[in-house]
């Protein structure tokens, strides 16, 4: 009889990271809903990127938030529809995205959500665990972003 494949016996780090990401996104969606912000988790990430650097191109946003360009394009379209951003063409293929006054007016609420989510996450880990986890994630990102 052939030996059982042991590939799933060790921790499946990719699966664990994916599961953790999905849990965190669901929690973020819940927090946004509780804060009465009409935003998806991706819209939240796009606004956070624009709060740090307004007037950037969609491809830059995609790189900043780790999402694909097509998804960011759809997200920006939704944010335009909701009145949170406006776009200006840079070329026939590229748009620059700017915050509207509506988006600026909700910035304190968005940042409060960010702060509460951050606080909840870091409370799960001891300072040494947080440092080790951050170091490991940075290493994965640096080596796999090539």
PDB file of C-alpha atoms in Angstrom:
ATOM      1  CA  UNK A   1       0.000   0.000   0.000  1.00  0.00           C
ATOM      2  CA  UNK A   2       1.296   3.432  -0.945  1.00  0.00           C
ATOM      3  CA  UNK A   3       2.142   5.878   1.846  1.00  0.00           C
ATOM      4  CA  UNK A   4      -0.354   8.650   2.468  1.00  0.00           C
ATOM      5  CA  UNK A   5       0.632  12.066   1.074  1.00  0.00           C
ATOM      6  CA  UNK A   6       1.898  14.091   4.030  1.00  0.00           C
ATOM      7  CA  UNK A   7       1.758  17.458   2.272  1.00  0.00           C
ATOM      8  CA  UNK A   8      -1.274  18.502   4.309  1.00  0.00           C
ATOM      9  CA  UNK A   9       0.136  17.266   7.614  1.00  0.00           C
ATOM     10  CA  UNK A  10       2.331  20.306   8.149  1.00  0.00           C
ATOM     11  CA  UNK A  11       0.784  23.746   8.534  1.00  0.00           C
ATOM     12  CA  UNK A  12      -0.555  24.956   5.198  1.00  0.00           C
ATOM     13  CA  UNK A  13       0.680  28.518   5.619  1.00  0.00           C
ATOM     14  CA  UNK A  14      -0.898  29.812   2.422  1.00  0.00           C
ATOM     15  CA  UNK A  15      -4.278  28.435   3.452  1.00  0.00           C
ATOM     16  CA  UNK A  16      -3.883  29.826   6.951  1.00  0.00           C
ATOM     17  CA  UNK A  17      -2.964  33.279   5.624  1.00  0.00           C
ATOM     18  CA  UNK A  18      -5.922  33.173   3.232  1.00  0.00           C
ATOM     19  CA  UNK A  19      -8.314  32.139   5.988  1.00  0.00           C
ATOM     20  CA  UNK A  20      -6.980  34.836   8.320  1.00  0.00           C
ATOM     21  CA  UNK A  21      -7.368  37.414   5.542  1.00  0.00           C
ATOM     22  CA  UNK A  22     -10.992  36.388   4.917  1.00  0.00           C
ATOM     23  CA  UNK A  23     -11.787  36.563   8.637  1.00  0.00           C
ATOM     24  CA  UNK A  24     -10.195  40.005   8.910  1.00  0.00           C
ATOM     25  CA  UNK A  25     -12.093  41.284   5.858  1.00  0.00           C
ATOM     26  CA  UNK A  26     -15.412  40.028   7.289  1.00  0.00           C
ATOM     27  CA  UNK A  27     -14.638  41.742  10.589  1.00  0.00           C
ATOM     28  CA  UNK A  28     -13.745  44.936   8.736  1.00  0.00           C
ATOM     29  CA  UNK A  29     -17.038  44.789   6.822  1.00  0.00           C
ATOM     30  CA  UNK A  30     -18.897  44.362  10.130  1.00  0.00           C
ATOM     31  CA  UNK A  31     -17.045  47.299  11.685  1.00  0.00           C
ATOM     32  CA  UNK A  32     -17.767  49.513   8.647  1.00  0.00           C
ATOM     33  CA  UNK A  33     -21.457  48.573   8.832  1.00  0.00           C
ATOM     34  CA  UNK A  34     -21.569  49.246  12.594  1.00  0.00           C
ATOM     35  CA  UNK A  35     -20.011  52.674  11.942  1.00  0.00           C
ATOM     36  CA  UNK A  36     -22.761  53.364   9.365  1.00  0.00           C
ATOM     37  CA  UNK A  37     -20.205  53.782   6.597  1.00  0.00           C
ATOM     38  CA  UNK A  38     -21.554  52.724   3.222  1.00  0.00           C
ATOM     39  CA  UNK A  39     -18.243  51.153   2.176  1.00  0.00           C
ATOM     40  CA  UNK A  40     -17.009  47.737   1.179  1.00  0.00           C
ATOM     41  CA  UNK A  41     -13.677  46.565   2.555  1.00  0.00           C
ATOM     42  CA  UNK A  42     -11.992  47.308  -0.790  1.00  0.00           C
ATOM     43  CA  UNK A  43     -13.536  50.798  -0.936  1.00  0.00           C
ATOM     44  CA  UNK A  44     -12.232  51.352   2.581  1.00  0.00           C
ATOM     45  CA  UNK A  45      -8.723  50.321   1.494  1.00  0.00           C
ATOM     46  CA  UNK A  46      -8.867  52.627  -1.539  1.00  0.00           C
ATOM     47  CA  UNK A  47      -9.976  55.570   0.593  1.00  0.00           C
ATOM     48  CA  UNK A  48      -7.214  54.846   3.111  1.00  0.00           C
ATOM     49  CA  UNK A  49      -4.687  54.889   0.250  1.00  0.00           C
ATOM     50  CA  UNK A  50      -6.091  58.186  -1.031  1.00  0.00           C
ATOM     51  CA  UNK A  51      -6.085  59.711   2.451  1.00  0.00           C
ATOM     52  CA  UNK A  52      -2.345  59.089   2.536  1.00  0.00           C
ATOM     53  CA  UNK A  53      -1.751  60.302  -1.042  1.00  0.00           C
ATOM     54  CA  UNK A  54      -4.574  61.987  -2.947  1.00  0.00           C
ATOM     55  CA  UNK A  55      -4.570  62.220  -6.737  1.00  0.00           C
ATOM     56  CA  UNK A  56      -2.828  58.961  -7.549  1.00  0.00           C
ATOM     57  CA  UNK A  57      -3.443  56.652 -10.470  1.00  0.00           C
ATOM     58  CA  UNK A  58      -5.545  53.509 -10.186  1.00  0.00           C
ATOM     59  CA  UNK A  59      -2.518  51.287 -10.819  1.00  0.00           C
ATOM     60  CA  UNK A  60      -0.716  52.940  -7.885  1.00  0.00           C
ATOM     61  CA  UNK A  61      -3.727  52.288  -5.671  1.00  0.00           C
ATOM     62  CA  UNK A  62      -3.725  48.633  -6.744  1.00  0.00           C
ATOM     63  CA  UNK A  63      -0.058  48.323  -5.749  1.00  0.00           C
ATOM     64  CA  UNK A  64      -0.638  50.093  -2.419  1.00  0.00           C
ATOM     65  CA  UNK A  65      -3.565  47.904  -1.343  1.00  0.00           C
ATOM     66  CA  UNK A  66      -2.433  44.632  -2.914  1.00  0.00           C
ATOM     67  CA  UNK A  67      -5.408  44.208  -5.228  1.00  0.00           C
ATOM     68  CA  UNK A  68      -5.624  43.625  -8.972  1.00  0.00           C
ATOM     69  CA  UNK A  69      -6.064  46.624 -11.282  1.00  0.00           C
ATOM     70  CA  UNK A  70      -9.422  45.455 -12.663  1.00  0.00           C
ATOM     71  CA  UNK A  71     -10.843  45.147  -9.152  1.00  0.00           C
ATOM     72  CA  UNK A  72      -9.594  48.606  -8.243  1.00  0.00           C
ATOM     73  CA  UNK A  73     -11.146  49.992 -11.436  1.00  0.00           C
ATOM     74  CA  UNK A  74     -14.530  48.525 -10.438  1.00  0.00           C
ATOM     75  CA  UNK A  75     -14.090  49.811  -6.889  1.00  0.00           C
ATOM     76  CA  UNK A  76     -13.241  53.335  -8.061  1.00  0.00           C
ATOM     77  CA  UNK A  77     -16.331  53.283 -10.302  1.00  0.00           C
ATOM     78  CA  UNK A  78     -18.402  52.446  -7.222  1.00  0.00           C
ATOM     79  CA  UNK A  79     -16.752  55.196  -5.191  1.00  0.00           C
ATOM     80  CA  UNK A  80     -17.468  57.704  -7.991  1.00  0.00           C
ATOM     81  CA  UNK A  81     -21.122  56.589  -7.989  1.00  0.00           C
ATOM     82  CA  UNK A  82     -21.264  57.075  -4.212  1.00  0.00           C
ATOM     83  CA  UNK A  83     -19.703  60.528  -4.512  1.00  0.00           C
ATOM     84  CA  UNK A  84     -16.506  59.739  -2.583  1.00  0.00           C
ATOM     85  CA  UNK A  85     -14.017  60.210  -5.426  1.00  0.00           C
ATOM     86  CA  UNK A  86     -13.706  61.895  -8.785  1.00  0.00           C
ATOM     87  CA  UNK A  87     -11.436  60.846 -11.614  1.00  0.00           C
ATOM     88  CA  UNK A  88      -9.458  62.674 -14.265  1.00  0.00           C
ATOM     89  CA  UNK A  89      -7.979  60.965 -17.302  1.00  0.00           C
ATOM     90  CA  UNK A  90      -4.197  60.883 -17.576  1.00  0.00           C
ATOM     91  CA  UNK A  91      -4.388  58.979 -20.863  1.00  0.00           C
ATOM     92  CA  UNK A  92      -6.996  56.896 -22.619  1.00  0.00           C
ATOM     93  CA  UNK A  93      -6.068  53.942 -20.358  1.00  0.00           C
ATOM     94  CA  UNK A  94      -5.253  55.654 -17.090  1.00  0.00           C
ATOM     95  CA  UNK A  95      -7.245  57.636 -14.526  1.00  0.00           C
ATOM     96  CA  UNK A  96      -6.042  59.732 -11.624  1.00  0.00           C
ATOM     97  CA  UNK A  97      -8.289  59.476  -8.544  1.00  0.00           C
ATOM     98  CA  UNK A  98      -9.100  62.354  -6.186  1.00  0.00           C
ATOM     99  CA  UNK A  99     -11.050  62.508  -2.951  1.00  0.00           C
ATOM    100  CA  UNK A 100     -14.237  64.576  -2.854  1.00  0.00           C
ATOM    101  CA  UNK A 101     -15.421  66.700   0.064  1.00  0.00           C
ATOM    102  CA  UNK A 102     -17.792  63.857   0.922  1.00  0.00           C
ATOM    103  CA  UNK A 103     -14.857  61.466   1.367  1.00  0.00           C
ATOM    104  CA  UNK A 104     -12.952  64.052   3.374  1.00  0.00           C
ATOM    105  CA  UNK A 105     -15.969  64.543   5.638  1.00  0.00           C
ATOM    106  CA  UNK A 106     -15.997  60.840   6.610  1.00  0.00           C
ATOM    107  CA  UNK A 107     -12.225  60.601   7.065  1.00  0.00           C
ATOM    108  CA  UNK A 108     -12.444  60.825  10.894  1.00  0.00           C
ATOM    109  CA  UNK A 109     -14.916  57.910  10.957  1.00  0.00           C
ATOM    110  CA  UNK A 110     -12.801  55.855   8.539  1.00  0.00           C
ATOM    111  CA  UNK A 111      -9.691  56.472  10.613  1.00  0.00           C
ATOM    112  CA  UNK A 112     -11.575  55.547  13.773  1.00  0.00           C
ATOM    113  CA  UNK A 113     -12.478  52.213  12.164  1.00  0.00           C
ATOM    114  CA  UNK A 114      -8.812  51.757  11.218  1.00  0.00           C
ATOM    115  CA  UNK A 115      -7.695  52.484  14.753  1.00  0.00           C
ATOM    116  CA  UNK A 116     -10.233  50.148  16.358  1.00  0.00           C
ATOM    117  CA  UNK A 117      -9.373  47.284  13.958  1.00  0.00           C
ATOM    118  CA  UNK A 118      -5.651  47.808  14.594  1.00  0.00           C
ATOM    119  CA  UNK A 119      -6.177  47.809  18.359  1.00  0.00           C
ATOM    120  CA  UNK A 120      -8.248  44.596  18.235  1.00  0.00           C
ATOM    121  CA  UNK A 121      -5.575  42.862  16.167  1.00  0.00           C
ATOM    122  CA  UNK A 122      -2.565  43.816  18.245  1.00  0.00           C
ATOM    123  CA  UNK A 123      -4.368  42.834  21.445  1.00  0.00           C
ATOM    124  CA  UNK A 124      -4.426  39.240  20.142  1.00  0.00           C
ATOM    125  CA  UNK A 125      -0.624  38.983  20.302  1.00  0.00           C
ATOM    126  CA  UNK A 126       2.049  39.634  22.879  1.00  0.00           C
ATOM    127  CA  UNK A 127       4.679  42.228  21.916  1.00  0.00           C
ATOM    128  CA  UNK A 128       7.188  39.486  21.044  1.00  0.00           C
ATOM    129  CA  UNK A 129       4.590  37.553  19.006  1.00  0.00           C
ATOM    130  CA  UNK A 130       3.646  40.749  17.169  1.00  0.00           C
ATOM    131  CA  UNK A 131       7.282  41.461  16.313  1.00  0.00           C
ATOM    132  CA  UNK A 132       7.870  37.893  15.094  1.00  0.00           C
ATOM    133  CA  UNK A 133       4.636  37.883  13.094  1.00  0.00           C
ATOM    134  CA  UNK A 134       5.385  41.259  11.503  1.00  0.00           C
ATOM    135  CA  UNK A 135       8.920  40.143  10.638  1.00  0.00           C
ATOM    136  CA  UNK A 136       7.640  36.925   9.074  1.00  0.00           C
ATOM    137  CA  UNK A 137       4.986  38.730   7.008  1.00  0.00           C
ATOM    138  CA  UNK A 138       7.508  41.327   5.822  1.00  0.00           C
ATOM    139  CA  UNK A 139       9.845  38.528   4.759  1.00  0.00           C
ATOM    140  CA  UNK A 140       7.080  36.741   2.839  1.00  0.00           C
ATOM    141  CA  UNK A 141       5.955  39.960   1.141  1.00  0.00           C
ATOM    142  CA  UNK A 142       9.492  41.031   0.245  1.00  0.00           C
ATOM    143  CA  UNK A 143      10.480  37.649  -1.193  1.00  0.00           C
ATOM    144  CA  UNK A 144       7.214  36.950  -3.031  1.00  0.00           C
ATOM    145  CA  UNK A 145       6.621  40.456  -4.414  1.00  0.00           C
ATOM    146  CA  UNK A 146       9.368  39.989  -6.997  1.00  0.00           C
TER     147      UNK A 146
END
